[in-house]
């Protein structure tokens, strides 16, 4: 039964030892897909290169379906997997800021590390900027705190929000993603 | 120097990332992350400069100082992100894609690109802290668990990106 850390199979030291291995595989597949290259990522915002959408949503779909079925088969206890808490307003504002930063930087936090690791100076620039941005947030925390803590909703899933079974939510997101992939294919064919 | 090999099909690379994320759920009971590691490094740096006790008084810093120890090497996300660096390097190396370069659109100089990279990073770092995560921790890891906040993040991130894209066109032309 898993998660291994929650069912007593893996201690804190084991989890720390797994971290670089999991990270290595993550960085490997990001680079394989071309996500270490800023102009390629930025192409998503001009619909000239849809790699970001394709990688992101095929990854999301794989993990979502895998977790759902492993839970059904009794291999993974999905309610023990850490579900981030929802704070609707700060996450809406933070997401929008993040999107603007992503557009200008051309890389997100994880992919900036891949870009820097493969020799891209702009990747290193994004890393430096990120560290400054986090420091600024900490320094301004007294003023940001009311927004940061606003609209807490707890650990909540989309399926709780509309009160449907988790299987229906998984099927819905799968259908949406498949439609998205079809649209992405159309956009690419129209570009040619 | 041999020619760089073409990238893997994005859907295959995405399935690879998805299986890694699934493995993280199964092995450590949590998803992947990136911005959290940056937060951890900044918290440790703050603690090193001001002393752990004073740094821990800032509510935004305290959660990143587990056990009162200020070494980022004790943090899961920092070790994971070091793995990301190694994995990205290994993949690019084997594919002949390692290259010292400043990648940019044709409309800007290298210096302008570096300025934009840093400025974009600043806004992104601030936004990721406010949203409690980034494309890895929120969009991917939370999104696959159908977390409401993660999907809010995905929606506003792309909406803002597309809304501002015409203004930033010169950067990526």
Short mmCIF file of C-alpha atoms in Angstrom, two decimals:
data_model
loop_
_atom_site.label_atom_id
_atom_site.label_comp_id
_atom_site.label_asym_id
_atom_site.label_seq_id
_atom_site.Cartn_x
_atom_site.Cartn_y
_atom_site.Cartn_z
CA UNK A 1 0.00 0.00 0.00
CA UNK A 2 1.29 3.46 -0.88
CA UNK A 3 2.26 6.34 -0.54
CA UNK A 4 5.32 4.63 0.93
CA UNK A 5 6.08 7.53 3.28
CA UNK A 6 2.53 7.56 4.65
CA UNK A 7 2.24 3.80 5.18
CA UNK A 8 5.51 3.47 7.08
CA UNK A 9 7.55 1.80 4.33
CA UNK A 10 9.80 4.78 3.80
CA UNK A 11 11.24 7.06 6.49
CA UNK A 12 12.33 10.70 6.25
CA UNK A 13 15.86 9.75 5.18
CA UNK A 14 14.50 7.47 2.46
CA UNK A 15 12.27 10.25 1.15
CA UNK A 16 15.26 12.62 1.01
CA UNK A 17 17.26 9.96 -0.85
CA UNK A 18 14.45 9.59 -3.40
CA UNK A 19 14.31 13.35 -4.06
CA UNK A 20 17.31 13.67 -6.41
CA UNK A 21 16.29 10.51 -8.29
CA UNK A 22 12.77 11.79 -8.90
CA UNK A 23 14.19 15.23 -9.77
CA UNK A 24 16.67 13.71 -12.22
CA UNK A 25 13.89 11.96 -14.13
CA UNK A 26 11.78 15.16 -14.08
CA UNK A 27 14.64 17.26 -15.49
CA UNK A 28 15.43 14.56 -18.05
CA UNK A 29 11.93 14.49 -19.55
CA UNK A 30 11.61 18.31 -19.47
CA UNK A 31 14.82 18.63 -21.50
CA UNK A 32 13.84 15.77 -23.84
CA UNK A 33 10.63 17.63 -24.68
CA UNK A 34 12.52 20.85 -25.43
CA UNK A 35 11.33 22.72 -22.34
CA UNK A 36 14.80 24.08 -21.57
CA UNK A 37 14.56 26.55 -24.45
CA UNK A 38 12.90 29.92 -23.74
CA UNK A 39 11.82 30.88 -27.31
CA UNK A 40 10.13 27.46 -27.61
CA UNK A 41 8.20 28.01 -24.37
CA UNK A 42 7.27 31.58 -25.28
CA UNK A 43 5.87 30.25 -28.57
CA UNK A 44 2.94 28.94 -26.53
CA UNK A 45 1.73 32.51 -25.97
CA UNK A 46 1.84 33.30 -29.72
CA UNK A 47 0.46 29.88 -30.75
CA UNK A 48 3.57 29.24 -32.85
CA UNK A 49 4.76 26.33 -30.69
CA UNK A 50 2.33 24.37 -28.51
CA UNK A 51 4.93 22.20 -26.76
CA UNK A 52 4.15 23.68 -23.32
CA UNK A 53 0.46 22.84 -23.57
CA UNK A 54 1.12 19.36 -24.95
CA UNK A 55 3.74 18.38 -22.37
CA UNK A 56 1.86 19.92 -19.46
CA UNK A 57 -1.52 18.41 -20.16
CA UNK A 58 -0.30 14.98 -21.27
CA UNK A 59 1.68 14.90 -17.99
CA UNK A 60 -1.32 16.05 -15.96
CA UNK A 61 -3.55 13.47 -17.66
CA UNK A 62 -1.05 10.63 -17.14
CA UNK A 63 -0.60 11.40 -13.44
CA UNK A 64 -4.32 12.02 -12.85
CA UNK A 65 -5.43 8.78 -14.55
CA UNK A 66 -2.58 6.80 -13.00
CA UNK A 67 -3.37 8.04 -9.50
CA UNK A 68 -7.10 7.45 -9.98
CA UNK A 69 -6.69 3.85 -11.16
CA UNK A 70 -3.95 2.95 -8.65
CA UNK A 71 -6.37 4.17 -5.96
CA UNK A 72 -9.18 2.05 -7.41
CA UNK A 73 -6.90 -1.00 -7.56
CA UNK A 74 -5.97 -0.51 -3.91
CA UNK A 75 -2.29 0.24 -4.63
CA UNK A 76 -2.32 3.95 -3.76
CA UNK A 77 -4.38 5.61 -1.06
CA UNK A 78 -5.05 8.85 -2.91
CA UNK A 79 -6.49 10.72 0.08
CA UNK A 80 -3.07 10.39 1.77
CA UNK A 81 -1.31 12.23 -1.08
CA UNK A 82 -0.69 15.86 -0.12
CA UNK A 83 -3.41 18.09 -1.57
CA UNK A 84 -2.41 21.79 -1.56
CA UNK A 85 -4.83 24.12 0.23
CA UNK A 86 -6.92 26.47 -1.86
CA UNK A 87 -6.88 30.25 -1.26
CA UNK A 88 -8.97 31.41 -4.23
CA UNK A 89 -8.14 35.13 -4.39
CA UNK A 90 -4.35 35.10 -3.80
CA UNK A 91 -4.02 32.13 -6.15
CA UNK A 92 -5.94 34.00 -8.87
CA UNK A 93 -3.77 37.12 -8.43
CA UNK A 94 -0.55 35.12 -7.97
CA UNK A 95 -1.37 33.03 -11.04
CA UNK A 96 -1.89 36.16 -13.15
CA UNK A 97 1.41 37.70 -11.95
CA UNK A 98 3.11 34.38 -12.61
CA UNK A 99 1.69 34.27 -16.15
CA UNK A 100 3.03 37.75 -16.95
CA UNK A 101 6.44 36.83 -15.50
CA UNK A 102 6.43 33.56 -17.45
CA UNK A 103 5.70 35.45 -20.70
CA UNK A 104 8.53 37.95 -20.13
CA UNK A 105 11.03 35.40 -18.77
CA UNK A 106 10.15 32.71 -21.33
CA UNK A 107 10.84 30.07 -18.68
CA UNK A 108 9.13 28.90 -15.51
CA UNK A 109 10.99 28.01 -12.28
CA UNK A 110 11.62 24.33 -13.12
CA UNK A 111 12.47 24.90 -16.77
CA UNK A 112 14.80 27.81 -15.91
CA UNK A 113 16.92 25.28 -14.01
CA UNK A 114 16.98 22.98 -17.05
CA UNK A 115 17.91 25.92 -19.31
CA UNK A 116 20.71 27.01 -16.95
CA UNK A 117 21.98 23.42 -16.61
CA UNK A 118 22.31 23.13 -20.39
CA UNK A 119 24.35 26.33 -20.71
CA UNK A 120 21.67 28.97 -21.36
CA UNK A 121 22.59 32.23 -19.61
CA UNK A 122 19.02 33.48 -19.79
CA UNK A 123 18.04 30.49 -17.63
CA UNK A 124 20.49 31.68 -14.99
CA UNK A 125 19.01 35.18 -15.27
CA UNK A 126 15.53 33.83 -14.53
CA UNK A 127 16.89 31.95 -11.49
CA UNK A 128 18.48 35.15 -10.13
CA UNK A 129 15.23 37.05 -10.75
CA UNK A 130 13.18 34.36 -9.00
CA UNK A 131 15.37 34.54 -5.90
CA UNK A 132 14.97 38.34 -5.83
CA UNK A 133 11.18 38.01 -6.32
CA UNK A 134 10.85 35.55 -3.43
CA UNK A 135 13.00 37.79 -1.21
CA UNK A 136 10.83 40.80 -2.13
CA UNK A 137 7.72 38.84 -1.21
CA UNK A 138 9.18 37.92 2.19
CA UNK A 139 10.26 41.53 2.79
CA UNK A 140 6.79 42.80 1.87
CA UNK A 141 4.94 40.04 3.70
CA UNK A 142 3.42 42.33 6.35
CA UNK A 143 1.61 44.24 3.60
CA UNK A 144 0.81 41.21 1.42
CA UNK A 145 -0.39 39.03 4.29
CA UNK A 146 -4.09 40.10 4.18
CA UNK A 147 -4.27 39.11 0.49
CA UNK A 148 -2.12 35.98 1.03
CA UNK A 149 -4.50 34.62 3.69
CA UNK A 150 -7.75 35.75 2.04
CA UNK A 151 -10.53 33.39 0.89
CA UNK A 152 -9.27 30.12 2.46
CA UNK A 153 -11.22 27.10 1.18
CA UNK A 154 -9.16 24.27 2.66
CA UNK A 155 -7.92 21.24 0.72
CA UNK A 156 -10.67 20.98 -1.84
CA UNK A 157 -11.05 19.25 -5.22
CA UNK A 158 -13.05 20.38 -8.24
CA UNK A 159 -15.29 17.36 -7.69
CA UNK A 160 -16.10 18.54 -4.12
CA UNK A 161 -17.00 21.95 -5.49
CA UNK A 162 -19.66 20.67 -7.89
CA UNK A 163 -20.43 17.57 -5.79
CA UNK A 164 -19.88 14.86 -8.41
CA UNK A 165 -18.04 11.50 -8.00
CA UNK A 166 -14.26 11.65 -8.52
CA UNK A 167 -14.55 9.32 -11.52
CA UNK A 168 -16.82 11.82 -13.27
CA UNK A 169 -14.32 14.65 -12.59
CA UNK A 170 -11.44 12.58 -13.96
CA UNK A 171 -13.49 11.70 -17.05
CA UNK A 172 -14.42 15.37 -17.54
CA UNK A 173 -10.84 16.63 -17.33
CA UNK A 174 -9.73 13.82 -19.68
CA UNK A 175 -12.37 14.83 -22.23
CA UNK A 176 -11.36 18.51 -21.97
CA UNK A 177 -7.67 17.66 -22.44
CA UNK A 178 -8.41 15.46 -25.48
CA UNK A 179 -10.42 18.29 -27.05
CA UNK A 180 -7.46 20.59 -26.28
CA UNK A 181 -5.03 18.21 -28.03
CA UNK A 182 -7.29 18.11 -31.10
CA UNK A 183 -7.48 21.93 -31.16
CA UNK A 184 -3.67 22.12 -30.77
CA UNK A 185 -3.28 19.87 -33.81
CA UNK A 186 -5.60 22.09 -35.83
CA UNK A 187 -3.72 25.27 -34.87
CA UNK A 188 -0.43 23.66 -35.92
CA UNK A 189 -1.82 22.53 -39.27
CA UNK A 190 -3.23 26.03 -39.88
CA UNK A 191 0.22 27.53 -39.14
CA UNK A 192 1.89 25.45 -41.82
CA UNK B 1 30.78 18.93 -32.65
CA UNK B 2 27.92 16.74 -33.82
CA UNK B 3 24.52 18.15 -34.67
CA UNK B 4 22.00 18.29 -31.81
CA UNK B 5 19.40 15.52 -31.95
CA UNK B 6 15.76 16.56 -32.41
CA UNK B 7 13.52 16.80 -29.35
CA UNK B 8 11.29 13.91 -28.30
CA UNK B 9 7.62 14.14 -29.30
CA UNK B 10 5.99 16.47 -26.72
CA UNK B 11 3.24 13.97 -25.90
CA UNK B 12 5.82 11.25 -25.14
CA UNK B 13 7.88 13.67 -23.02
CA UNK B 14 4.66 14.67 -21.24
CA UNK B 15 3.78 11.05 -20.48
CA UNK B 16 7.32 10.70 -19.08
CA UNK B 17 6.82 13.73 -16.81
CA UNK B 18 3.41 12.35 -15.79
CA UNK B 19 4.89 8.98 -14.80
CA UNK B 20 7.56 10.78 -12.73
CA UNK B 21 4.82 12.78 -11.00
CA UNK B 22 2.85 9.57 -10.37
CA UNK B 23 6.00 7.98 -8.91
CA UNK B 24 6.37 10.98 -6.59
CA UNK B 25 2.76 10.51 -5.35
CA UNK B 26 3.39 6.79 -4.77
CA UNK B 27 6.85 7.01 -3.18
CA UNK B 28 6.78 10.23 -1.14
CA UNK B 29 3.06 11.10 -1.04
CA UNK B 30 3.55 14.52 -2.60
CA UNK B 31 3.97 16.00 -6.07
CA UNK B 32 6.86 17.73 -7.80
CA UNK B 33 7.92 21.31 -7.14
CA UNK B 34 10.31 24.04 -8.14
CA UNK B 35 9.43 27.45 -6.67
CA UNK B 36 9.35 25.93 -3.16
CA UNK B 37 13.04 25.15 -3.51
CA UNK B 38 13.74 28.80 -4.37
CA UNK B 39 11.74 29.83 -1.28
CA UNK B 40 13.78 27.42 0.81
CA UNK B 41 17.09 28.79 -0.48
CA UNK B 42 15.99 32.38 0.20
CA UNK B 43 14.79 31.43 3.71
CA UNK B 44 18.11 29.74 4.47
CA UNK B 45 20.00 32.73 3.11
CA UNK B 46 17.95 35.06 5.29
CA UNK B 47 18.61 32.85 8.30
CA UNK B 48 22.33 32.82 7.58
CA UNK B 49 22.41 36.63 7.37
CA UNK B 50 20.11 37.48 10.28
CA UNK B 51 20.33 34.40 12.47
CA UNK B 52 17.74 31.63 12.47
CA UNK B 53 15.78 33.04 15.42
CA UNK B 54 15.15 36.40 13.76
CA UNK B 55 14.46 34.91 10.34
CA UNK B 56 11.93 32.50 11.85
CA UNK B 57 9.94 35.46 13.18
CA UNK B 58 8.88 36.31 9.61
CA UNK B 59 5.81 34.16 8.93
CA UNK B 60 6.71 33.82 5.23
CA UNK B 61 10.15 32.44 6.09
CA UNK B 62 9.47 30.24 9.13
CA UNK B 63 7.87 27.25 7.31
CA UNK B 64 11.07 26.83 5.30
CA UNK B 65 13.26 26.47 8.38
CA UNK B 66 12.36 22.95 9.56
CA UNK B 67 13.77 21.84 12.91
CA UNK B 68 15.32 25.29 13.26
CA UNK B 69 18.10 24.13 10.97
CA UNK B 70 18.87 26.51 8.15
CA UNK B 71 20.52 24.14 5.68
CA UNK B 72 18.69 23.99 2.34
CA UNK B 73 20.17 20.52 1.87
CA UNK B 74 17.68 19.22 4.43
CA UNK B 75 14.80 20.24 2.22
CA UNK B 76 13.14 17.70 -0.10
CA UNK B 77 12.39 20.23 -2.82
CA UNK B 78 15.96 21.56 -2.91
CA UNK B 79 17.35 18.04 -3.36
CA UNK B 80 14.71 17.35 -5.99
CA UNK B 81 15.60 20.53 -7.90
CA UNK B 82 19.29 19.59 -7.80
CA UNK B 83 18.20 16.35 -9.46
CA UNK B 84 16.33 18.40 -12.11
CA UNK B 85 19.56 20.27 -12.89
CA UNK B 86 21.50 16.99 -13.19
CA UNK B 87 18.79 15.29 -15.27
CA UNK B 88 18.44 18.24 -17.64
CA UNK B 89 22.21 18.37 -18.07
CA UNK B 90 22.52 14.61 -18.72
CA UNK B 91 19.70 14.61 -21.27
CA UNK B 92 21.10 17.61 -23.17
CA UNK B 93 24.62 16.19 -23.03
CA UNK B 94 23.62 12.83 -24.52
CA UNK B 95 21.58 14.58 -27.22
CA UNK B 96 24.39 17.02 -28.12
CA UNK B 97 22.31 19.99 -26.99
CA UNK B 98 24.68 21.54 -24.41
CA UNK B 99 25.47 25.03 -25.62
CA UNK B 100 26.65 28.24 -23.95
CA UNK B 101 24.14 30.70 -25.31
CA UNK B 102 21.64 33.44 -24.50
CA UNK B 103 18.45 32.32 -26.17
CA UNK B 104 16.21 35.18 -27.33
CA UNK B 105 13.84 36.42 -30.00
CA UNK B 106 15.27 38.26 -33.00
CA UNK B 107 13.98 41.67 -31.85
CA UNK B 108 16.21 42.11 -28.79
CA UNK B 109 19.91 42.18 -27.88
CA UNK B 110 21.50 39.73 -25.45
CA UNK B 111 21.62 42.43 -22.78
CA UNK B 112 17.92 43.20 -23.26
CA UNK B 113 17.10 39.49 -23.11
CA UNK B 114 19.02 39.11 -19.83
CA UNK B 115 17.20 42.11 -18.35
CA UNK B 116 13.85 40.63 -19.37
CA UNK B 117 14.85 37.23 -17.96
CA UNK B 118 15.69 38.73 -14.56
CA UNK B 119 12.64 41.04 -14.52
CA UNK B 120 10.32 38.19 -15.55
CA UNK B 121 11.91 36.03 -12.86
CA UNK B 122 11.23 38.68 -10.19
CA UNK B 123 7.52 38.92 -11.09
CA UNK B 124 7.26 35.13 -11.34
CA UNK B 125 8.97 34.59 -7.97
CA UNK B 126 6.59 37.03 -6.28
CA UNK B 127 3.56 35.49 -8.03
CA UNK B 128 4.59 31.94 -7.16
CA UNK B 129 4.89 32.87 -3.47
CA UNK B 130 1.46 34.53 -3.51
CA UNK B 131 -0.09 31.55 -5.30
CA UNK B 132 1.70 29.05 -3.03
CA UNK B 133 3.38 27.30 -5.95
CA UNK B 134 4.29 27.40 -9.62
CA UNK B 135 3.77 25.43 -12.83
CA UNK B 136 5.25 22.34 -11.11
CA UNK B 137 3.75 22.47 -7.63
CA UNK B 138 0.39 24.02 -8.50
CA UNK B 139 -0.44 23.49 -12.18
CA UNK B 140 0.98 19.97 -12.56
CA UNK B 141 1.04 18.37 -9.11
CA UNK B 142 -2.11 20.02 -7.73
CA UNK B 143 -3.86 20.05 -11.11
CA UNK B 144 -3.61 16.27 -11.48
CA UNK B 145 -5.22 15.94 -8.03
CA UNK B 146 -8.01 18.29 -9.22
CA UNK B 147 -7.15 20.87 -6.54
CA UNK B 148 -9.44 23.89 -6.96
CA UNK B 149 -6.65 26.42 -6.28
CA UNK B 150 -4.39 24.72 -8.83
CA UNK B 151 -7.00 25.08 -11.56
CA UNK B 152 -7.57 28.73 -10.60
CA UNK B 153 -3.78 29.17 -10.97
CA UNK B 154 -3.75 27.47 -14.41
CA UNK B 155 -6.65 29.63 -15.61
CA UNK B 156 -5.31 33.04 -14.51
CA UNK B 157 -1.71 32.20 -15.46
CA UNK B 158 -2.55 31.48 -19.09
CA UNK B 159 -5.24 34.19 -19.29
CA UNK B 160 -2.73 36.84 -18.14
CA UNK B 161 0.00 35.43 -20.38
CA UNK B 162 -2.19 35.58 -23.48
CA UNK B 163 -3.63 38.99 -22.52
CA UNK B 164 -0.14 40.53 -22.26
CA UNK B 165 1.43 38.60 -25.15
CA UNK B 166 0.82 41.36 -27.77
CA UNK B 167 2.70 43.84 -25.52
CA UNK B 168 5.73 41.52 -25.27
CA UNK B 169 5.79 40.60 -28.95
CA UNK B 170 9.13 42.40 -29.52
CA UNK B 171 10.81 40.05 -27.01
CA UNK B 172 9.98 36.90 -28.95
CA UNK B 173 9.68 37.98 -32.60
#
